[in-house]
Coordinates of C-alpha atoms in Angstrom, one line a residue:
M1 CA -0.8 24.6 -34.4
R2 CA -0.5 22.1 -31.0
V3 CA -1.0 24.0 -27.3
V4 CA 0.5 21.1 -24.8
V5 CA -1.2 22.1 -21.3
D6 CA 0.6 21.8 -18.0
R7 CA -0.8 21.8 -15.0
Q8 CA 2.3 24.3 -13.1
G9 CA 0.7 26.8 -15.4
W10 CA 2.8 27.1 -18.8
A11 CA 2.1 25.7 -22.1
M12 CA 4.1 24.9 -25.1
V13 CA 3.3 26.0 -28.8
M14 CA 4.3 23.9 -31.5
L15 CA 4.4 24.9 -35.5
D16 CA 4.2 21.2 -37.3
R17 CA 7.5 21.2 -40.0
D18 CA 5.7 22.1 -42.9
G19 CA 3.1 25.0 -41.2
G20 CA 6.1 26.3 -39.2
D21 CA 8.3 26.5 -42.0
A22 CA 6.2 27.6 -44.5
L23 CA 5.6 30.7 -41.7
L24 CA 9.3 31.5 -41.2
A25 CA 9.5 31.3 -45.1
S26 CA 7.6 34.6 -45.5
S27 CA 7.9 36.0 -41.9
S28 CA 10.1 36.4 -39.7
P29 CA 10.6 34.4 -36.4
A30 CA 10.2 37.5 -34.4
E31 CA 6.7 38.2 -36.1
V32 CA 5.6 34.4 -35.8
D33 CA 6.6 35.0 -32.1
R34 CA 4.6 37.8 -31.9
A35 CA 1.7 36.3 -33.4
L36 CA 1.8 32.9 -30.9
A37 CA 1.6 35.4 -28.0
R38 CA -1.4 37.2 -29.1
S39 CA -3.1 34.0 -30.1
I40 CA -2.9 32.3 -26.2
G41 CA -2.4 35.6 -24.7
G42 CA 1.1 35.5 -23.0
S43 CA 4.6 35.3 -23.6
V44 CA 6.2 33.1 -25.5
R45 CA 10.3 32.1 -25.4
P46 CA 12.2 29.2 -27.8
L47 CA 12.3 26.6 -25.9
G48 CA 15.8 25.5 -25.2
G49 CA 18.0 22.8 -24.1
W50 CA 17.9 19.0 -24.6
S51 CA 14.3 18.9 -24.4
G52 CA 13.8 21.6 -27.1
R53 CA 16.6 19.6 -29.8
Q54 CA 14.6 16.9 -29.4
M55 CA 11.2 18.7 -30.2
A56 CA 12.5 20.7 -33.0
R57 CA 13.0 16.8 -34.5
N58 CA 9.6 16.7 -35.1
W59 CA 8.5 20.4 -34.7
S60 CA 9.7 24.0 -37.0
V61 CA 9.0 26.2 -34.5
V62 CA 8.8 25.4 -30.0
R63 CA 8.0 28.1 -27.7
R64 CA 7.1 28.4 -24.0
S65 CA 5.4 30.5 -21.9
N66 CA 5.2 30.5 -18.7
D67 CA 2.1 32.7 -18.1
W68 CA -0.3 31.6 -20.2
L69 CA -2.7 30.2 -17.9
H70 CA -3.6 32.2 -15.4
R71 CA -4.7 30.7 -11.5
T72 CA -7.9 32.3 -9.4
G73 CA -8.6 30.7 -6.5
L74 CA -8.4 26.5 -7.4
R75 CA -8.9 27.1 -11.1
A76 CA -6.9 27.8 -14.2
Q77 CA -7.9 29.6 -17.5
G78 CA -6.4 30.3 -20.9
V79 CA -7.7 31.5 -24.1
V80 CA -6.0 30.0 -27.3
N81 CA -7.6 32.6 -30.4
P82 CA -6.5 31.6 -34.0
D83 CA -7.3 34.6 -35.7
P84 CA -3.5 36.6 -34.7
L85 CA -2.1 33.9 -37.3
R86 CA -4.2 34.4 -40.0
P87 CA -2.2 37.2 -41.7
L88 CA 0.5 35.1 -41.4
M89 CA -1.1 31.9 -43.1
R90 CA -2.1 34.5 -45.8
A91 CA 1.7 35.4 -46.4
A92 CA 2.6 32.1 -46.6
H93 CA -0.3 30.5 -48.4
I94 CA -1.2 28.3 -45.8
L95 CA -4.6 26.1 -46.6
Y96 CA -6.2 25.3 -43.3
L97 CA -5.2 25.3 -40.0
V98 CA -6.0 22.8 -37.3
V99 CA -5.1 23.6 -33.1
E100 CA -4.6 20.8 -31.1
V101 CA -5.0 21.7 -27.3
S102 CA -3.4 18.6 -25.2
P103 CA -3.3 18.4 -21.4
R104 CA 0.0 17.5 -20.0
N105 CA -1.6 16.0 -16.5
A106 CA -3.9 18.9 -15.9
P107 CA -6.1 17.8 -14.1
N108 CA -10.2 18.8 -14.4
F109 CA -9.6 20.0 -18.0
H110 CA -12.5 21.9 -19.9
L111 CA -12.5 22.9 -23.4
S112 CA -15.5 25.5 -24.3
G113 CA -15.7 26.9 -28.0
A114 CA -14.6 23.8 -29.8
Y115 CA -16.2 20.1 -30.3
P116 CA -14.0 17.4 -28.0
E117 CA -12.5 14.7 -30.3
R118 CA -12.2 11.3 -28.3
M119 CA -9.6 8.8 -29.0
A120 CA -11.4 5.7 -30.6
S121 CA -10.3 3.6 -27.8
G122 CA -12.9 5.7 -25.8
N123 CA -10.8 6.8 -23.1
V124 CA -9.7 10.8 -23.2
Y125 CA -5.7 10.9 -24.2
Y126 CA -6.0 14.4 -25.6
R127 CA -8.8 16.6 -26.8
R128 CA -8.4 19.1 -30.0
A129 CA -10.2 21.8 -31.3
Y130 CA -10.0 22.3 -35.2
F131 CA -10.7 25.1 -37.5
E132 CA -10.5 24.0 -41.6
Y133 CA -10.9 26.0 -44.2
P134 CA -12.2 24.0 -47.4
E135 CA -10.1 23.3 -50.2
L136 CA -11.7 24.9 -52.8
P137 CA -10.9 27.2 -56.3
G138 CA -10.1 30.6 -54.8
L139 CA -9.4 29.5 -51.4
I140 CA -6.8 32.9 -50.9
G141 CA -9.7 35.3 -51.6
R142 CA -12.6 32.9 -49.5
L143 CA -9.1 32.8 -46.7
R144 CA -9.8 36.7 -46.8
R145 CA -13.0 36.5 -46.0
A146 CA -13.6 33.5 -44.0
P147 CA -15.6 34.1 -40.8
K148 CA -13.4 34.4 -37.8
P149 CA -12.6 31.5 -36.1
P150 CA -13.7 31.9 -32.1
A151 CA -11.6 31.1 -29.7
V152 CA -11.0 28.3 -27.3
T153 CA -11.5 29.0 -23.4
V154 CA -9.4 26.0 -21.8
Q155 CA -10.1 25.5 -18.0
A156 CA -8.3 23.1 -15.6
G157 CA -8.6 22.7 -11.5
Y158 CA -11.5 22.6 -9.4
T159 CA -14.9 24.4 -8.0
R160 CA -15.2 24.4 -4.3
A161 CA -17.8 21.8 -5.2
D162 CA -15.1 19.7 -7.0
L163 CA -13.5 19.4 -3.8
I164 CA -16.3 18.2 -1.6
G165 CA -17.6 16.3 -3.8
V166 CA -14.1 13.8 -3.7
C167 CA -12.7 15.0 -0.5
A168 CA -16.0 13.9 1.1
P169 CA -16.2 10.3 0.6
L170 CA -12.5 9.8 1.3
A171 CA -13.0 12.1 4.8
L172 CA -16.1 9.7 5.7
V173 CA -13.9 6.5 4.7
L174 CA -11.0 7.9 6.8
L175 CA -13.1 9.5 10.2
L176 CA -16.1 7.7 10.2
P177 CA -13.8 4.0 11.4
L178 CA -12.4 6.1 14.5
A179 CA -16.0 7.0 15.6
I180 CA -17.2 3.3 15.8
T181 CA -14.0 2.4 17.3
F182 CA -14.1 4.5 20.0
W183 CA -18.3 3.1 20.0
M184 CA -17.3 -0.9 20.0
R185 CA -14.3 0.5 22.8
A186 CA -17.2 1.8 25.2
R187 CA -19.2 -1.6 24.8
A188 CA -16.0 -3.9 25.4
L189 CA -15.5 -1.9 28.2
R190 CA -19.0 -1.7 29.9
A191 CA -19.5 -5.8 29.2
M192 CA -16.0 -6.6 30.8
A193 CA -17.1 -4.4 33.6
A194 CA -20.6 -5.5 33.9
E195 CA -18.5 -9.4 33.3
E196 CA -21.9 -9.6 31.0
V197 CA -18.9 -12.1 29.2
D198 CA -15.6 -13.4 30.1
S199 CA -12.8 -11.4 28.7
A200 CA -11.2 -14.3 26.6
T201 CA -14.5 -14.0 24.3
A202 CA -14.8 -10.2 25.0
L203 CA -10.8 -9.6 23.5
F204 CA -11.0 -11.8 20.4
G205 CA -14.3 -10.1 19.3
F206 CA -12.8 -6.9 19.2
N207 CA -9.7 -7.8 18.5
R208 CA -11.3 -9.3 15.2
F209 CA -13.5 -5.8 15.0
L210 CA -10.1 -4.0 14.6
Q211 CA -9.6 -6.2 11.6
Q212 CA -12.2 -5.9 10.0
I213 CA -12.5 -2.8 9.6
T214 CA -8.7 -2.1 9.0
L215 CA -10.3 -4.4 5.6
V216 CA -13.5 -2.1 5.3
V217 CA -11.4 0.6 4.6
W218 CA -9.1 -0.5 2.4
L219 CA -11.3 -2.0 0.7
L220 CA -13.8 1.3 0.4
W221 CA -10.3 3.4 -0.2
L222 CA -8.8 1.7 -3.4
P223 CA -11.9 2.3 -5.6
L224 CA -12.3 5.8 -4.1
N225 CA -9.1 7.2 -4.4
Y226 CA -9.0 6.1 -7.9
G227 CA -12.4 6.7 -9.2
L228 CA -12.7 10.1 -7.6
G229 CA -9.3 11.1 -8.6
L230 CA -7.5 12.0 -5.4
R231 CA -4.6 11.8 -7.1
A232 CA -4.9 14.6 -9.9
I233 CA -5.9 16.7 -6.8
L234 CA -3.1 16.7 -4.9
E235 CA -0.9 16.7 -7.7
F236 CA -2.5 20.1 -8.4
F237 CA -2.1 21.5 -4.7
W238 CA 1.3 19.6 -4.3
D239 CA 3.6 21.2 -6.7
G240 CA 5.7 24.0 -5.4
P241 CA 8.6 23.5 -3.1
L242 CA 7.3 20.4 -1.7
N243 CA 6.5 18.3 -5.1
F244 CA 9.7 16.0 -4.5
I245 CA 7.7 13.9 -2.0
P246 CA 6.2 10.9 -3.4
L247 CA 2.1 11.1 -4.1
P248 CA 1.9 7.6 -3.3
F249 CA 3.6 8.0 -0.1
L250 CA 0.5 10.4 0.9
A251 CA -1.9 8.8 -1.1
Y252 CA -1.7 5.2 0.7
Y253 CA -0.6 6.1 3.8
L254 CA -3.7 8.2 5.2
P255 CA -5.5 4.9 5.5
A256 CA -3.1 3.2 7.0
L257 CA -2.8 6.2 9.4
T258 CA -6.6 5.5 10.1
T259 CA -5.6 2.2 11.1
V260 CA -3.1 3.5 13.5
A261 CA -5.7 5.8 15.2
C262 CA -7.9 2.7 15.3
T263 CA -5.3 0.8 17.1
V264 CA -4.6 3.2 19.6
I265 CA -8.2 4.4 20.4
A266 CA -8.3 0.3 20.8
A267 CA -5.5 -0.1 23.7
P268 CA -7.7 0.7 27.1
V269 CA -9.5 -2.5 25.9
F270 CA -6.3 -4.6 25.5
R271 CA -4.7 -2.8 28.6
R272 CA -7.9 -4.2 30.6
V273 CA -6.5 -7.3 30.3
W274 CA -3.1 -7.3 29.7
D275 CA -2.0 -4.0 31.2
K276 CA 1.5 -3.0 30.9
Q277 CA 2.7 -3.8 27.5
F278 CA -0.6 -2.0 25.8
A279 CA 0.4 1.2 27.7
S280 CA -0.6 3.8 25.2
E281 CA 3.1 4.7 24.4
N282 CA 3.7 1.0 23.3
V283 CA 0.9 1.0 21.4
V284 CA 1.8 3.9 18.9
K285 CA 5.6 3.0 18.9
D286 CA 4.9 -0.7 17.5
S287 CA 1.6 0.1 15.3
L288 CA 4.2 3.3 13.9
L289 CA 7.0 0.7 13.1
A290 CA 4.7 -1.4 11.5
L291 CA 3.7 1.5 9.4
A292 CA 6.8 2.3 8.6
M293 CA 8.0 -1.4 7.6
F294 CA 6.4 -0.3 4.3
L295 CA 7.9 3.1 3.1
P296 CA 11.3 1.3 1.4
V297 CA 9.2 -0.9 -0.4
V298 CA 7.4 2.9 -1.3
F299 CA 10.5 4.2 -2.0
Y300 CA 12.0 1.7 -3.8
S301 CA 8.4 1.8 -6.2
V302 CA 9.3 5.6 -6.8
A303 CA 12.5 4.6 -8.0
A304 CA 11.9 2.4 -10.4
S305 CA 8.9 4.2 -11.4
C306 CA 11.8 7.7 -12.1
F307 CA 14.5 5.8 -13.1
L308 CA 14.2 6.1 -17.0
D309 CA 13.3 10.2 -16.5
N310 CA 15.8 10.6 -13.9
P311 CA 18.6 8.5 -12.8
Y312 CA 20.1 10.6 -10.4
A313 CA 16.5 11.2 -8.5
A314 CA 16.2 7.4 -8.6
A315 CA 19.6 6.8 -6.4
G316 CA 18.4 9.2 -3.9
W317 CA 14.9 7.3 -3.3
A318 CA 17.2 3.9 -3.4
A319 CA 19.4 5.4 -0.8
A320 CA 16.8 6.6 1.2
G321 CA 15.0 3.2 0.7
L322 CA 17.8 0.9 2.1
A323 CA 18.4 4.2 4.9
V324 CA 15.0 4.0 6.5
R325 CA 14.7 0.1 6.1
Q326 CA 17.8 0.4 8.4
G327 CA 16.5 2.5 10.8
V328 CA 13.7 0.4 11.5
Q329 CA 15.3 -2.5 11.9
R330 CA 17.5 -1.0 14.4
L331 CA 14.1 0.7 16.1
G332 CA 12.2 -2.8 16.3
R333 CA 15.3 -4.2 17.8
R334 CA 14.1 -5.8 21.0
P335 CA 16.9 -7.5 23.3
V336 CA 16.6 -11.1 23.6
L337 CA 18.3 -14.3 25.1
R338 CA 20.4 -16.7 23.4
V339 CA 20.5 -20.9 24.4
T340 CA 23.8 -21.7 24.6
G341 CA 23.5 -24.9 27.1
G342 CA 21.1 -26.6 29.2
E343 CA 18.2 -29.3 28.5
L344 CA 16.4 -26.6 26.5
F345 CA 19.0 -26.5 23.9
E346 CA 20.1 -29.8 23.8
A347 CA 15.6 -30.5 23.0
A348 CA 16.1 -28.3 20.6
Q349 CA 19.4 -29.9 18.8
R350 CA 17.4 -33.1 19.4
F351 CA 14.5 -31.9 17.3
S352 CA 17.5 -30.1 14.6
S353 CA 18.8 -33.5 13.9
A354 CA 15.9 -35.5 13.9
S355 CA 13.9 -32.9 11.8
G356 CA 17.2 -33.3 9.2
L357 CA 17.8 -29.6 9.8
P358 CA 21.5 -28.0 11.2
P359 CA 21.7 -26.6 14.4
A360 CA 18.6 -24.6 15.3
D361 CA 19.2 -20.7 16.9
V362 CA 17.1 -20.8 19.8
L363 CA 16.1 -17.4 21.1
V364 CA 13.9 -16.3 24.5
L365 CA 11.7 -12.8 24.1
P366 CA 12.0 -11.7 27.9
G367 CA 10.2 -9.1 30.3
A368 CA 7.5 -6.9 28.8
A369 CA 8.1 -7.6 25.2
G370 CA 7.9 -11.5 26.2
S371 CA 4.3 -11.3 28.0
F372 CA 2.3 -13.3 25.4
A373 CA 2.6 -17.3 25.3
N374 CA 3.7 -17.9 22.0
A375 CA 6.4 -19.4 19.2
F376 CA 7.7 -18.0 16.3
A377 CA 10.0 -20.4 13.7
T378 CA 11.5 -17.3 11.6
T379 CA 14.1 -17.2 8.6
G380 CA 17.8 -18.1 9.4
N381 CA 17.1 -21.2 11.6
R382 CA 15.7 -19.7 14.0
V383 CA 13.1 -20.9 16.9
L384 CA 12.0 -17.9 19.4
L385 CA 10.0 -18.9 22.3
T386 CA 8.5 -16.0 25.0
K387 CA 9.8 -16.6 28.5
Y388 CA 6.3 -16.4 29.8
L389 CA 5.8 -19.6 27.7
V390 CA 8.9 -21.5 29.0
D391 CA 7.7 -20.8 32.5
A392 CA 4.3 -21.4 31.9
L393 CA 4.3 -24.3 30.4
S394 CA 5.7 -28.2 31.6
K395 CA 9.3 -29.9 29.6
R396 CA 7.0 -31.8 27.8
E397 CA 4.4 -29.2 26.5
V398 CA 7.7 -27.2 25.4
N399 CA 8.9 -29.7 23.3
A400 CA 6.0 -30.1 21.5
I401 CA 5.6 -26.4 21.1
M402 CA 9.6 -27.0 20.3
A403 CA 8.7 -29.4 17.7
H404 CA 5.7 -28.1 16.2
E405 CA 8.4 -24.8 14.7
M406 CA 10.7 -27.5 14.0
T407 CA 8.7 -29.0 11.7
H408 CA 7.9 -25.2 9.9
L409 CA 11.8 -25.0 9.6
K410 CA 11.5 -28.4 7.6
H411 CA 9.1 -27.4 5.5
K412 CA 10.8 -23.8 5.0
H413 CA 7.3 -22.4 5.8
P414 CA 8.3 -19.0 7.3
M415 CA 10.4 -18.6 3.9
I416 CA 7.0 -19.7 1.7
L417 CA 5.1 -17.4 3.7
G418 CA 7.2 -14.5 2.5
A419 CA 7.2 -15.4 -0.9
T420 CA 3.5 -15.0 -1.1
Y421 CA 3.6 -11.7 0.4
L422 CA 5.8 -10.7 -2.2
A423 CA 3.9 -12.1 -5.2
S424 CA 0.8 -10.6 -3.6
A425 CA 2.7 -7.3 -4.2
A426 CA 4.0 -7.8 -7.1
L427 CA 0.3 -9.0 -8.4
S428 CA -1.3 -5.8 -6.9
I429 CA 1.7 -4.0 -9.2
G430 CA 1.1 -5.9 -12.2
A431 CA -2.6 -5.2 -11.7
A432 CA -2.2 -1.8 -11.9
F433 CA 0.2 -2.0 -15.0
W434 CA -2.2 -4.3 -17.4
A435 CA -4.8 -1.5 -16.1
A436 CA -3.2 1.1 -17.3
M437 CA -1.8 -0.2 -20.6
H438 CA -5.2 -1.3 -21.4
H439 CA -6.5 1.9 -20.6
V440 CA -8.7 1.2 -17.9
P441 CA -11.2 3.5 -16.0
A442 CA -9.0 4.6 -12.4
A443 CA -12.0 3.8 -10.4
W444 CA -12.0 0.4 -11.8
L445 CA -8.6 -0.2 -11.7
G446 CA -9.3 0.6 -7.6
V447 CA -11.6 -2.3 -7.8
I448 CA -9.4 -4.5 -9.2
Q449 CA -7.1 -4.0 -6.8
A450 CA -9.3 -3.9 -3.5
A451 CA -10.2 -7.4 -5.2
V452 CA -6.8 -9.0 -5.2
L453 CA -5.9 -7.6 -1.5
I454 CA -9.3 -10.0 -0.9
L455 CA -7.5 -12.7 -2.7
S456 CA -4.5 -12.6 -1.2
M457 CA -5.5 -12.2 2.0
L458 CA -7.8 -14.9 1.8
G459 CA -4.8 -17.4 -0.3
Q460 CA -2.3 -17.0 2.4
T461 CA -4.4 -17.8 5.3
M462 CA -5.3 -20.5 3.7
L463 CA -1.8 -21.4 3.1
G464 CA -1.5 -20.8 7.1
R465 CA -4.1 -22.9 8.4
A466 CA -2.6 -25.6 6.0
F467 CA 0.9 -25.2 7.3
E468 CA -0.3 -25.4 10.8
R469 CA -1.6 -28.9 10.5
V470 CA 1.5 -30.1 8.5
A471 CA 3.1 -28.6 12.2
D472 CA 1.0 -30.1 14.0
A473 CA 1.5 -33.8 12.2
G474 CA 5.1 -33.1 12.7
A475 CA 5.3 -32.8 16.2
L476 CA 3.3 -35.1 17.1
A477 CA 5.6 -37.4 14.8
L478 CA 8.8 -36.0 16.6
T479 CA 7.6 -36.3 20.4
G480 CA 5.1 -39.0 20.1
D481 CA 3.4 -37.3 22.5
P482 CA -0.2 -36.5 21.6
E483 CA -1.3 -35.4 25.4
A484 CA 1.5 -33.2 25.4
C485 CA 0.4 -31.6 22.0
I486 CA -3.3 -30.9 23.4
S487 CA -2.5 -29.8 26.9
G488 CA 0.9 -27.1 25.3
L489 CA -1.2 -25.8 22.7
G490 CA -4.5 -25.4 25.1
K491 CA -2.6 -23.6 27.6
I492 CA -1.4 -21.2 25.3
T493 CA -5.1 -20.9 24.2
R494 CA -6.4 -20.0 27.5
L495 CA -3.2 -17.7 28.6
N496 CA -3.6 -15.5 25.7
R497 CA -7.1 -15.2 26.6
M498 CA -8.0 -17.0 22.9
P499 CA -11.2 -18.9 22.5
M500 CA -11.3 -22.6 22.1
E501 CA -13.8 -22.2 18.7
W502 CA -13.8 -19.5 16.6
G503 CA -16.8 -18.0 14.4
K504 CA -18.7 -18.9 11.1
W505 CA -16.8 -16.7 9.2
D506 CA -14.0 -16.1 11.3
R507 CA -12.6 -19.1 10.8
Y508 CA -11.7 -18.1 6.8
W509 CA -9.7 -14.9 7.7
L510 CA -7.6 -16.7 9.9
T511 CA -3.9 -18.3 10.0
H512 CA -4.5 -20.8 12.5
P513 CA -7.3 -24.0 12.8
S514 CA -9.2 -22.9 16.0
T515 CA -7.9 -25.0 18.8
S516 CA -10.6 -27.6 19.4
Q517 CA -10.4 -28.5 15.8
R518 CA -6.4 -28.8 16.0
F519 CA -7.4 -31.0 19.6
R520 CA -9.9 -33.4 17.2
E521 CA -6.9 -33.6 14.7
I522 CA -4.0 -34.7 16.9
A523 CA -6.0 -36.8 19.1
K524 CA -7.2 -38.6 15.5
R525 CA -3.5 -38.8 14.4
G526 CA -2.4 -39.8 17.6
G527 CA -4.8 -42.7 18.3
M528 CA -6.2 -41.2 21.7
S529 CA -8.8 -42.0 23.6
E530 CA -12.0 -40.2 24.4
E531 CA -10.5 -40.1 28.3
Q532 CA -7.0 -39.7 27.0
V533 CA -8.7 -36.3 25.6
T534 CA -10.8 -35.6 28.4
A535 CA -7.6 -35.9 30.5
A536 CA -5.3 -33.1 27.9
M537 CA -8.0 -31.0 28.1
Q538 CA -8.6 -30.7 31.6
A539 CA -4.3 -30.6 32.1
A540 CA -4.4 -27.2 29.5
G541 CA -7.0 -25.7 32.1
G542 CA -5.3 -26.5 35.1
E543 CA -1.6 -25.5 36.8
T544 CA 1.3 -26.8 35.5
T545 CA 2.4 -29.9 37.5
G546 CA 5.5 -31.4 35.6
E547 CA 9.0 -30.0 35.7
R548 CA 10.1 -27.2 33.9
Y549 CA 13.2 -26.2 31.9
N550 CA 15.5 -23.7 33.1
I551 CA 17.2 -21.8 30.5
V552 CA 20.8 -21.3 29.9
V553 CA 21.5 -18.1 28.3
R554 CA 25.2 -16.4 27.0
S555 CA 24.6 -13.1 28.0
A556 CA 21.0 -10.5 28.2
A557 CA 23.2 -7.6 27.8
A558 CA 24.6 -8.7 24.0
P559 CA 21.5 -9.2 22.4
A560 CA 20.6 -11.3 18.9
P561 CA 18.6 -9.6 16.1
V562 CA 15.5 -11.1 15.6
V563 CA 14.2 -10.6 11.6

């Protein structure tokens, strides 16, 4: 006899082909059902439908009980008592009985009254309680005099101490970073107000703190989430009208919400330097949009996981992923100006031709959204410049920045970086599948994913630094103007309140080499003398004296989306 226990409170009771046929040959189905109902202390009914037909191939009797496990608070309990089956066994001349209790997603499962059996691999897939009668001459007589077999008590669920032991460490991981961020914010604001440090150093240090606290949250969350069994607890409580919500959505978005909250708490520090664009409502919107960008990946993962069991549900999740992706793109779309003529456009096309690229699409990000001096190379052969950069730098310096971005496009750096992000996600999913196939304990799965996260970050930052060096060399080759390369890079660093040199350990976690290191490499490649380097660095720290570009655009009323 096999009893399959589910976390929702129902149980399936099955008799194997030989034993069930023997019982049905000597007793009526109603008698068998009554004996099974007394054995488990609940009503039973035949299991119908497709599942019943599939089970009937291997089992002679398949019954289901919807009221077997009785929930009391946070725990559920049921009893399996083989004794009511003994009269039917004697009538059918059955020599022995094996009772197997198998948990099906039942959390925190325990048996009492019998010894659990472990699989040879050491992982508990199910636990069995055996009640065997020896095959000896005169067995039927001995069976009548056999001692009453013990009842097996099945328990699932959680005590209050269980929940505290799981939730307290996870809550600490989620809430302690918020308190630390409040404390660091107060320190940074006091230091800025007292002018103990310059704004660039304070801002960069605080930004690095946010990155580090985010990394620590994830490195602690992954092993604790798996090792403490948060998923099982969520499944236990989440059954009911909301059980269609994917549990990875909850388990992985809790730490993500913590990082968003830390960013919102930090907004006053950034607003002290950059004012309007770091208004609290803008920070919340941008952070939530960044978080929502990963929602389609979650939905696609859920669709893939349930495709074989429920193709219609999988199609629904995939459609939801596409809809969310379109919505996030619409909400995150910012107005940009498309450069259609003038000297800036001609310079961009000249660099495109020299790099062997088709004509580049030059976009300018205006307004508060473009109040950083920055430039980007994106897929689709696009170069995006912020208006702040074009207004603050001379023509020679803007040319050096554009040539830098054209080199990124020439070597397909945006595409390669995008592929590395996908490879990192595939590696994490592959590690989870490998761990499941090799029955790796849940805590070690979290450790493996944390290690994958660290290695992926280190690999991506190392690749980013290598790409920046290649782009600096390409800009120097396209412009032949090392002084403009150095002064333009220095002005961007100064305008964005960034330090010229990274810390000892920061350089391993940043995608760009430090500005001073890039100065040295450009000067070496350009054959600059010390006097020329000094003059270029002085130009970076002063006001722009050369000619500047006038932007000729198509229309700001028809913004081009940036992907």
